[in-house]
Amino acid sequence: ASFTISLHKMDNTTVMIKLRPGVSPSCRIRIKNVMRPELKIKPGENVTFTFTCSTPEKYFITEIQKNIDCLSGPCPFGDVHLYPPGLPRLNRTYIWDVKASTKAGLEIKFSTPWLRQIEPGETCPDSISYNINSCIDKATVNIGTFCRNGSVSRVKLLGGVVMSLHFPWHSPLTTSGFNIANRASIKRLCIIESILKGESSITLMSPNYPLGFPEDELMTWQFVVPSNLRASVFFHNYSLSNCERKEERVEYYIPGSPSNPEVFKLSDSQPANIAGSFNMSLQGCDQDAQSPGILRLLFQVVVQHPQVDENVTHLVDLSKEWNMTVTIHLDGWPNHAPLMSEPICLICKDPRTCDRVLTLAPGAVYRISFLCKDLSRLRITAEKSISCVDIRWCQRKIYSLSVPKAITQLPIRLRKFIWKLLAPDLINVEITSPSLKLQQDVQEQRCNTSYSYSIVSATPETELNVGVFCPGGSIEKIQMRNNITISLKTFGKGFVNESIHQDLKMSFVPHIKDECTFTVSPNPKAKVYLQAPNWHYGLPPYVSISWLVVVPSKQTARLGFSKDRMGVVCETGRAYLNIKEETLGAEETVRREDELLPQPRNMYHDFWVNVSNCKPVDKTQLTLQFWVTFADKQIDLGIILAVVAGAGVLTVIGLTVCCVKKKKKKTQNPMVGVYNANVNTQMPRKKGLFGKERQNNESHVYAVIDDAVVYGHLLKESNGSVTPEVDVYRPFDGPIGSLPPSPPPFSFRKDINHSSNTKEEPPPLTDTDHDTYTFAHQKSGQLEDNGDANEKDKGDTSMPLLENKEQDGLVE
């Protein structure tokens, strides 16, 4: 097929047909039997031509350029047409080069569906794109590249403009989609107008992006927003130049604002929740000639309906929470950045300061609100540091590792709470869970709670992943060296209720010898699985870990290992497993890394399990997992029979001794009482005549010894064949009531201090009702060591009760 192109001289239009870059010239243009690789048709020319191939769109492109001079005469303002007609179906680029005075302004107005700005390198879905360049004197500034279907309705420029339209050969486009009008000077580089009719999100860039904004220039974006909608501005990417004079800034003109224009730095949080239309301007500065730097900006404007609860605020009191930060963000932050097309969720710390991410600093009180239809998309991440410098002060304090109510009361789900525990050398960290205890999350025993703790012990050289734990287990205490990071992570919505019972506590303790020590107090009915830290990567070289397992007194523990070996091959040193019960004379079981681990065994007392690593050979790692179960202690039948038989033998021996003693005592003289001059020996009277109750006097205190003791020296002198029994006096020291006490048990003192200083005569006995007095007969060999208890009763015990009468009778 042949094509004829006629250009009027007054149109100032040039048509170029040329090869596509990178394509071999296997197709040619034929003009009157002359083959050409390209064709240029100037104003006033009429050319007829054909192609030597059937698919010229694969090899050629068309470029149509129209020059419009508005300096020397009137401009042809109005709709811009696609001229000339009859062009071959090739990829086309139309260029309109408009030269105008800088004292006047040009306005390019687009027909619906308007335009959308795209980043450099991005392509339009329908491959139809517009590019706008501003020409001031000899400088050209790229205002931006745009696709169809957007919100940009007008662009006003100062001076000339180069406007280009590109569309593919198969596009049915027949109109340019814009018109040019003359306007008064705008006194700035450009003004871009964007009309936002409903809920939407748009992205815009500064001219020349990603290159620098022109020095000391000013430009404005005008946003037309219905008054019933709310607009928010977010800066996603920006950089600043090196200013010699002035300051780069952003200015907002918001109708109804008492402080127009509102000036912000590019690093500030930009205004949000703006009701209705507003303008935003970018102002450059005078740059340093030696190192100018680059001023550039990419930002987003989000328009949405006001939320139902936009006036509802939530109190977050962090005034008493030091060294803690709280960040509210979208789920997936910071690894996953939400698409700009996604519905936006904003967190506001005041009505005009909102953002997708809000960080609350400690020591202040905040009233926050949310501009978000679905709060379930939001999460909270908090971090708190606890440090110790002086153990003398730290050791007396117990810290609660629980999530503050200021966080749990928010209608946002907690994602993670991190405690960073910083301890200097020779100070360690102890974590306890007194009531709930901790369960280690292992393959055989998974956590099924709404939250868990991940514990990591770290030094600048190594990091020890202690494990993942959840409440409701057997671990009462974990002691660790170095700096510790505890991360509480939630699962599901049940954390708010379960968090009420949190009891994890932390304290700083003196240095421990092992890298980590666990104290385990299992439930007697449970099977407990425990494994060494760094399970997936193996225990680090030369690290020692210990477990203390508490065994109840009436229980027997069963200890077993999940594997038969530690799984490590040592390059330097040895790896050891040690097991030992905490009882006197207990044997210690030791295994090296090249030996089989012990078979399951019974443990009858609290016991230790310790593992210490060597320097492993490459690709080998020490992993240790063991389990503990409990059962009631079983008493052996033979032991029971032996105990019963032993008790029977002891009973027979006791009866035999009693019979012999009784027979011996019958051959001895009668018992007599011995008077103790240190106590009141007045006979008790009736209650009406007796001045003191029995508990207020010692008239009832007597002791009786054998006559062989009292006169033993005489008996010995008589025939020398009797060895007197040794006896002492012991007053009654049991409970005293109004009635006479019951007979006390046989209990005697070893030492008595005799004193002869007291010469008091006993008061005369009065005739009253007779009370009952207790006499005891001490047997030989039954002396008890009660001397200390009787030190307070140092009275005169040397005068016999019947001193004169009995002695006279004995002389006779």
Short mmCIF file of N, CA and C in Angstrom, two decimals, residues 25 119 430 464 507 517 571 786 809:
data_model
loop_
_atom_site.label_atom_id
_atom_site.label_comp_id
_atom_site.label_asym_id
_atom_site.label_seq_id
_atom_site.Cartn_x
_atom_site.Cartn_y
_atom_site.Cartn_z
N PRO A 25 18.03 -3.02 9.17
CA PRO A 25 17.31 -2.34 8.07
C PRO A 25 16.91 -3.30 6.95
N GLU A 119 6.49 7.41 37.59
CA GLU A 119 7.92 7.55 37.85
C GLU A 119 8.72 7.26 36.58
N GLU A 430 18.41 -12.86 85.82
CA GLU A 430 17.60 -13.99 86.27
C GLU A 430 16.15 -13.72 85.92
N LEU A 464 23.38 -16.37 71.54
CA LEU A 464 22.86 -17.65 72.01
C LEU A 464 21.34 -17.56 72.05
N SER A 507 15.41 -9.98 87.47
CA SER A 507 16.28 -9.33 88.44
C SER A 507 17.73 -9.53 88.02
N THR A 517 21.52 -21.28 83.14
CA THR A 517 21.11 -22.29 84.12
C THR A 517 19.59 -22.25 84.26
N GLU A 571 36.98 -30.78 67.58
CA GLU A 571 38.27 -30.44 67.01
C GLU A 571 39.28 -30.12 68.10
N ASN A 786 19.43 -32.52 130.19
CA ASN A 786 18.55 -31.36 130.32
C ASN A 786 19.14 -30.32 131.26
N GLY A 809 16.90 -40.84 163.32
CA GLY A 809 16.54 -42.26 163.23
C GLY A 809 17.64 -43.09 162.61
#
